[in-house]
PDB file of C-alpha atoms in Angstrom:
ATOM      1  CA  MET A   1      -9.366 -28.138  82.530  1.00  0.00           C
ATOM      2  CA  SER A   2     -10.462 -25.254  80.464  1.00  0.00           C
ATOM      3  CA  LYS A   3      -6.989 -23.741  80.697  1.00  0.00           C
ATOM      4  CA  SER A   4      -5.319 -26.758  79.088  1.00  0.00           C
ATOM      5  CA  ASN A   5      -7.552 -26.605  75.958  1.00  0.00           C
ATOM      6  CA  GLU A   6      -6.711 -22.999  75.302  1.00  0.00           C
ATOM      7  CA  THR A   7      -3.711 -22.287  73.090  1.00  0.00           C
ATOM      8  CA  PRO A   8      -1.430 -19.457  73.955  1.00  0.00           C
ATOM      9  CA  PRO A   9      -1.916 -16.298  71.843  1.00  0.00           C
ATOM     10  CA  ALA A  10       1.563 -16.615  70.341  1.00  0.00           C
ATOM     11  CA  ALA A  11       0.750 -20.068  68.926  1.00  0.00           C
ATOM     12  CA  GLU A  12      -2.437 -18.763  67.295  1.00  0.00           C
ATOM     13  CA  GLY A  13      -0.451 -16.012  65.549  1.00  0.00           C
ATOM     14  CA  LYS A  14       2.036 -18.551  64.178  1.00  0.00           C
ATOM     15  CA  LYS A  15      -0.767 -20.789  62.834  1.00  0.00           C
ATOM     16  CA  SER A  16      -2.557 -17.877  61.175  1.00  0.00           C
ATOM     17  CA  LYS A  17       0.715 -16.658  59.606  1.00  0.00           C
ATOM     18  CA  LYS A  18       1.454 -20.181  58.324  1.00  0.00           C
ATOM     19  CA  GLY A  19      -2.034 -20.425  56.824  1.00  0.00           C
ATOM     20  CA  LEU A  20      -1.670 -17.003  55.213  1.00  0.00           C
ATOM     21  CA  VAL A  21       1.739 -17.907  53.752  1.00  0.00           C
ATOM     22  CA  ILE A  22       0.346 -21.183  52.362  1.00  0.00           C
ATOM     23  CA  ILE A  23      -2.607 -19.373  50.777  1.00  0.00           C
ATOM     24  CA  ILE A  24      -0.276 -16.772  49.230  1.00  0.00           C
ATOM     25  CA  LEU A  25       2.026 -19.506  47.873  1.00  0.00           C
ATOM     26  CA  ILE A  26      -0.925 -21.393  46.378  1.00  0.00           C
ATOM     27  CA  ALA A  27      -2.172 -18.160  44.764  1.00  0.00           C
ATOM     28  CA  ILE A  28       1.290 -17.417  43.313  1.00  0.00           C
ATOM     29  CA  ILE A  29       1.579 -20.958  41.941  1.00  0.00           C
ATOM     30  CA  ALA A  30      -1.894 -20.692  40.392  1.00  0.00           C
ATOM     31  CA  ILE A  31      -1.063 -17.347  38.766  1.00  0.00           C
ATOM     32  CA  CYS A  32       2.252 -18.653  37.411  1.00  0.00           C
ATOM     33  CA  THR A  33       0.571 -21.790  36.084  1.00  0.00           C
ATOM     34  CA  GLY A  34      -2.122 -19.720  34.380  1.00  0.00           C
ATOM     35  CA  ALA A  35       0.442 -17.355  32.869  1.00  0.00           C
ATOM     36  CA  GLY A  36       2.552 -20.280  31.666  1.00  0.00           C
ATOM     37  CA  GLY A  37      -0.480 -21.961  30.113  1.00  0.00           C
ATOM     38  CA  ALA A  38      -1.515 -18.738  28.414  1.00  0.00           C
ATOM     39  CA  TRP A  39       2.006 -18.260  27.030  1.00  0.00           C
ATOM     40  CA  TYR A  40       2.073 -21.868  25.783  1.00  0.00           C
ATOM     41  CA  PHE A  41      -1.254 -21.571  23.982  1.00  0.00           C
ATOM     42  CA  MET A  42      -0.258 -18.197  22.513  1.00  0.00           C
ATOM     43  CA  GLN A  43       2.886 -19.828  21.114  1.00  0.00           C
ATOM     44  CA  ILE A  44       0.870 -22.659  19.589  1.00  0.00           C
ATOM     45  CA  SER A  45      -1.616 -20.277  17.970  1.00  0.00           C
ATOM     46  CA  GLY A  46       1.261 -18.025  16.866  1.00  0.00           C
ATOM     47  CA  ASP A  47       2.898 -20.957  15.042  1.00  0.00           C
ATOM     48  CA  GLY A  48      -0.350 -21.703  13.236  1.00  0.00           C
ATOM     49  CA  GLU A  49      -0.582 -18.111  12.011  1.00  0.00           C
ATOM     50  CA  SER A  50       2.973 -18.093  10.716  1.00  0.00           C
ATOM     51  CA  GLU A  51       2.293 -21.236   8.704  1.00  0.00           C
ATOM     52  CA  THR A  52      -0.695 -19.597   7.059  1.00  0.00           C
ATOM     53  CA  GLU A  53       1.427 -16.513   6.373  1.00  0.00           C
ATOM     54  CA  LYS A  54       4.076 -18.525   4.527  1.00  0.00           C
ATOM     55  CA  PRO A  55       1.868 -19.188   1.496  1.00  0.00           C
ATOM     56  CA  LYS A  56       1.004 -15.500   1.420  1.00  0.00           C
ATOM     57  CA  SER A  57       4.689 -14.599   1.268  1.00  0.00           C
ATOM     58  CA  LYS A  58       5.109 -17.057  -1.618  1.00  0.00           C
ATOM     59  CA  ALA A  59       2.199 -15.408  -3.421  1.00  0.00           C
ATOM     60  CA  LYS A  60       3.241 -13.230  -6.290  1.00  0.00           C
ATOM     61  CA  PRO A  61       3.346  -9.512  -5.489  1.00  0.00           C
ATOM     62  CA  THR A  62       0.833  -7.204  -7.108  1.00  0.00           C
ATOM     63  CA  THR A  63       2.199  -4.658  -9.548  1.00  0.00           C
ATOM     64  CA  PHE A  64       0.311  -1.706 -11.006  1.00  0.00           C
ATOM     65  CA  ILE A  65       1.255  -0.441 -14.464  1.00  0.00           C
ATOM     66  CA  ASP A  66       0.007   3.017 -15.467  1.00  0.00           C
ATOM     67  CA  LEU A  67      -0.740   3.520 -19.146  1.00  0.00           C
ATOM     68  CA  ASP A  68      -0.798   6.900 -20.853  1.00  0.00           C
ATOM     69  CA  ILE A  69      -4.199   8.526 -21.259  1.00  0.00           C
ATOM     70  CA  PHE A  70      -6.171   7.408 -24.315  1.00  0.00           C
ATOM     71  CA  THR A  71      -8.290   9.920 -26.235  1.00  0.00           C
ATOM     72  CA  VAL A  72     -10.439   8.586 -29.091  1.00  0.00           C
ATOM     73  CA  ASN A  73     -13.446   9.579 -31.157  1.00  0.00           C
ATOM     74  CA  LEU A  74     -16.424   7.363 -30.398  1.00  0.00           C
ATOM     75  CA  GLN A  75     -18.748   5.917 -33.027  1.00  0.00           C
ATOM     76  CA  PRO A  76     -21.182   8.680 -34.006  1.00  0.00           C
ATOM     77  CA  GLU A  77     -24.708   8.637 -32.624  1.00  0.00           C
ATOM     78  CA  GLU A  78     -26.409  12.037 -32.468  1.00  0.00           C
ATOM     79  CA  ASN A  79     -23.267  14.131 -32.644  1.00  0.00           C
ATOM     80  CA  ASN A  80     -19.526  13.615 -32.467  1.00  0.00           C
ATOM     81  CA  GLN A  81     -18.319  12.487 -29.073  1.00  0.00           C
ATOM     82  CA  TYR A  82     -14.975  11.480 -27.737  1.00  0.00           C
ATOM     83  CA  LEU A  83     -13.680   9.350 -24.879  1.00  0.00           C
ATOM     84  CA  GLN A  84     -10.729  10.164 -22.695  1.00  0.00           C
ATOM     85  CA  VAL A  85      -9.719   7.339 -20.389  1.00  0.00           C
ATOM     86  CA  GLY A  86      -6.814   6.683 -18.026  1.00  0.00           C
ATOM     87  CA  LEU A  87      -5.923   3.052 -17.381  1.00  0.00           C
ATOM     88  CA  THR A  88      -3.898   1.109 -14.841  1.00  0.00           C
ATOM     89  CA  VAL A  89      -3.170  -2.584 -15.291  1.00  0.00           C
ATOM     90  CA  LYS A  90      -3.072  -4.787 -12.195  1.00  0.00           C
ATOM     91  CA  ALA A  91      -0.601  -7.666 -12.604  1.00  0.00           C
ATOM     92  CA  ARG A  92       1.007 -10.287 -10.366  1.00  0.00           C
ATOM     93  CA  GLU A  93       4.533 -10.393 -11.758  1.00  0.00           C
ATOM     94  CA  THR A  94       7.175  -7.775 -12.372  1.00  0.00           C
ATOM     95  CA  GLU A  95       8.076  -9.639 -15.576  1.00  0.00           C
ATOM     96  CA  VAL A  96       4.706  -8.520 -16.936  1.00  0.00           C
ATOM     97  CA  VAL A  97       5.913  -4.915 -16.698  1.00  0.00           C
ATOM     98  CA  GLN A  98       8.956  -5.741 -18.819  1.00  0.00           C
ATOM     99  CA  GLU A  99       6.908  -7.688 -21.358  1.00  0.00           C
ATOM    100  CA  MET A 100       4.308  -4.921 -21.588  1.00  0.00           C
ATOM    101  CA  ALA A 101       7.061  -2.351 -22.131  1.00  0.00           C
ATOM    102  CA  LYS A 102       8.338  -4.420 -25.066  1.00  0.00           C
ATOM    103  CA  GLN A 103       4.847  -4.764 -26.520  1.00  0.00           C
ATOM    104  CA  MET A 104       3.547  -1.260 -25.666  1.00  0.00           C
ATOM    105  CA  PRO A 105       3.002  -0.061 -29.276  1.00  0.00           C
ATOM    106  CA  LEU A 106       0.953  -3.183 -30.011  1.00  0.00           C
ATOM    107  CA  ILE A 107      -0.975  -2.880 -26.721  1.00  0.00           C
ATOM    108  CA  ARG A 108      -1.776   0.801 -27.310  1.00  0.00           C
ATOM    109  CA  ASN A 109      -2.889   0.071 -30.877  1.00  0.00           C
ATOM    110  CA  ARG A 110      -5.228  -2.721 -29.769  1.00  0.00           C
ATOM    111  CA  ILE A 111      -6.724  -0.577 -27.000  1.00  0.00           C
ATOM    112  CA  LEU A 112      -7.183   2.428 -29.322  1.00  0.00           C
ATOM    113  CA  MET A 113      -8.951   0.278 -31.904  1.00  0.00           C
ATOM    114  CA  LEU A 114     -11.204  -1.214 -29.243  1.00  0.00           C
ATOM    115  CA  LEU A 115     -12.074   2.157 -27.698  1.00  0.00           C
ATOM    116  CA  SER A 116     -12.798   3.828 -31.037  1.00  0.00           C
ATOM    117  CA  SER A 117     -15.224   1.042 -31.967  1.00  0.00           C
ATOM    118  CA  LYS A 118     -17.521   1.880 -29.019  1.00  0.00           C
ATOM    119  CA  LYS A 119     -20.565   4.126 -28.797  1.00  0.00           C
ATOM    120  CA  ALA A 120     -21.166   6.480 -25.883  1.00  0.00           C
ATOM    121  CA  ALA A 121     -24.378   4.636 -24.988  1.00  0.00           C
ATOM    122  CA  ASP A 122     -22.401   1.383 -24.634  1.00  0.00           C
ATOM    123  CA  LEU A 123     -20.059   2.945 -22.076  1.00  0.00           C
ATOM    124  CA  SER A 124     -22.442   5.034 -19.991  1.00  0.00           C
ATOM    125  CA  SER A 125     -23.537   2.224 -17.646  1.00  0.00           C
ATOM    126  CA  ILE A 126     -21.501   0.421 -14.986  1.00  0.00           C
ATOM    127  CA  ALA A 127     -21.991  -2.873 -16.833  1.00  0.00           C
ATOM    128  CA  GLY A 128     -20.673  -1.272 -20.023  1.00  0.00           C
ATOM    129  CA  LYS A 129     -17.556  -0.039 -18.226  1.00  0.00           C
ATOM    130  CA  GLN A 130     -16.975  -3.456 -16.634  1.00  0.00           C
ATOM    131  CA  GLN A 131     -17.327  -5.135 -20.016  1.00  0.00           C
ATOM    132  CA  LEU A 132     -14.877  -2.643 -21.526  1.00  0.00           C
ATOM    133  CA  SER A 133     -12.405  -3.326 -18.718  1.00  0.00           C
ATOM    134  CA  GLN A 134     -12.615  -7.060 -19.440  1.00  0.00           C
ATOM    135  CA  GLN A 135     -12.185  -6.489 -23.185  1.00  0.00           C
ATOM    136  CA  ILE A 136      -9.110  -4.322 -22.595  1.00  0.00           C
ATOM    137  CA  SER A 137      -7.664  -7.040 -20.324  1.00  0.00           C
ATOM    138  CA  ASP A 138      -8.196  -9.573 -23.102  1.00  0.00           C
ATOM    139  CA  GLU A 139      -6.481  -7.296 -25.640  1.00  0.00           C
ATOM    140  CA  ILE A 140      -3.474  -6.865 -23.344  1.00  0.00           C
ATOM    141  CA  ARG A 141      -3.249 -10.621 -22.745  1.00  0.00           C
ATOM    142  CA  GLN A 142      -3.324 -11.277 -26.503  1.00  0.00           C
ATOM    143  CA  SER A 143      -0.456  -8.809 -26.961  1.00  0.00           C
ATOM    144  CA  ILE A 144       1.809 -10.655 -24.518  1.00  0.00           C
ATOM    145  CA  ASP A 145       3.764 -13.521 -26.067  1.00  0.00           C
ATOM    146  CA  SER A 146       4.297 -15.650 -22.954  1.00  0.00           C
ATOM    147  CA  GLU A 147       1.225 -17.635 -21.911  1.00  0.00           C
ATOM    148  CA  ASP A 148       2.443 -17.735 -18.300  1.00  0.00           C
ATOM    149  CA  LEU A 149       2.572 -13.957 -18.168  1.00  0.00           C
ATOM    150  CA  GLN A 150      -0.825 -13.637 -19.851  1.00  0.00           C
ATOM    151  CA  GLU A 151      -2.414 -15.169 -16.750  1.00  0.00           C
ATOM    152  CA  ASP A 152      -0.593 -12.667 -14.533  1.00  0.00           C
ATOM    153  CA  VAL A 153      -2.550  -9.751 -16.034  1.00  0.00           C
ATOM    154  CA  ARG A 154      -5.309  -9.592 -13.410  1.00  0.00           C
ATOM    155  CA  GLU A 155      -7.530  -6.671 -14.407  1.00  0.00           C
ATOM    156  CA  VAL A 156      -7.684  -3.205 -15.901  1.00  0.00           C
ATOM    157  CA  LEU A 157      -8.659  -0.311 -13.649  1.00  0.00           C
ATOM    158  CA  PHE A 158      -9.997   3.026 -14.848  1.00  0.00           C
ATOM    159  CA  THR A 159      -8.193   5.988 -13.294  1.00  0.00           C
ATOM    160  CA  SER A 160     -10.197   8.517 -15.313  1.00  0.00           C
ATOM    161  CA  PHE A 161     -13.171   8.184 -17.627  1.00  0.00           C
ATOM    162  CA  VAL A 162     -14.640  11.123 -19.550  1.00  0.00           C
ATOM    163  CA  ILE A 163     -17.176  11.008 -22.385  1.00  0.00           C
ATOM    164  CA  GLN A 164     -17.854  14.330 -24.044  1.00  0.00           C
TER     165      GLN A 164
END
């Protein structure tokens, strides 16, 4: 009786090979399913990013406009002092560059008058420089005829600043 319950060695090898093949197939299917799911979710998140990028591409490009160096006498305090400052205007539209080129004599005049009305003590602190930057921005905006372009003048940056 004990001989009839035993399976021949060849049959055991076939069963173990079938089990191994089934396990390998299940593992391959699981890996493919995981890779497919990962690809799908990457595509979904990729679409969401491109939609958020579209408004950025519609945003107006930033343009930097370098102005010639300004050298002015400051209001006298203890002794005569002068200010030499380099400016760059940050704007959002290229049309601002064209409009500023048309109005450059007026812009330079307004900035020169503003700078020459200052005292060295007013400009020595960070807050004084920030206030001056804002005032120069306002002067440039007032020089531009188009109200739409006035809003495109973002800020004035100092590229050099010397008080002597």
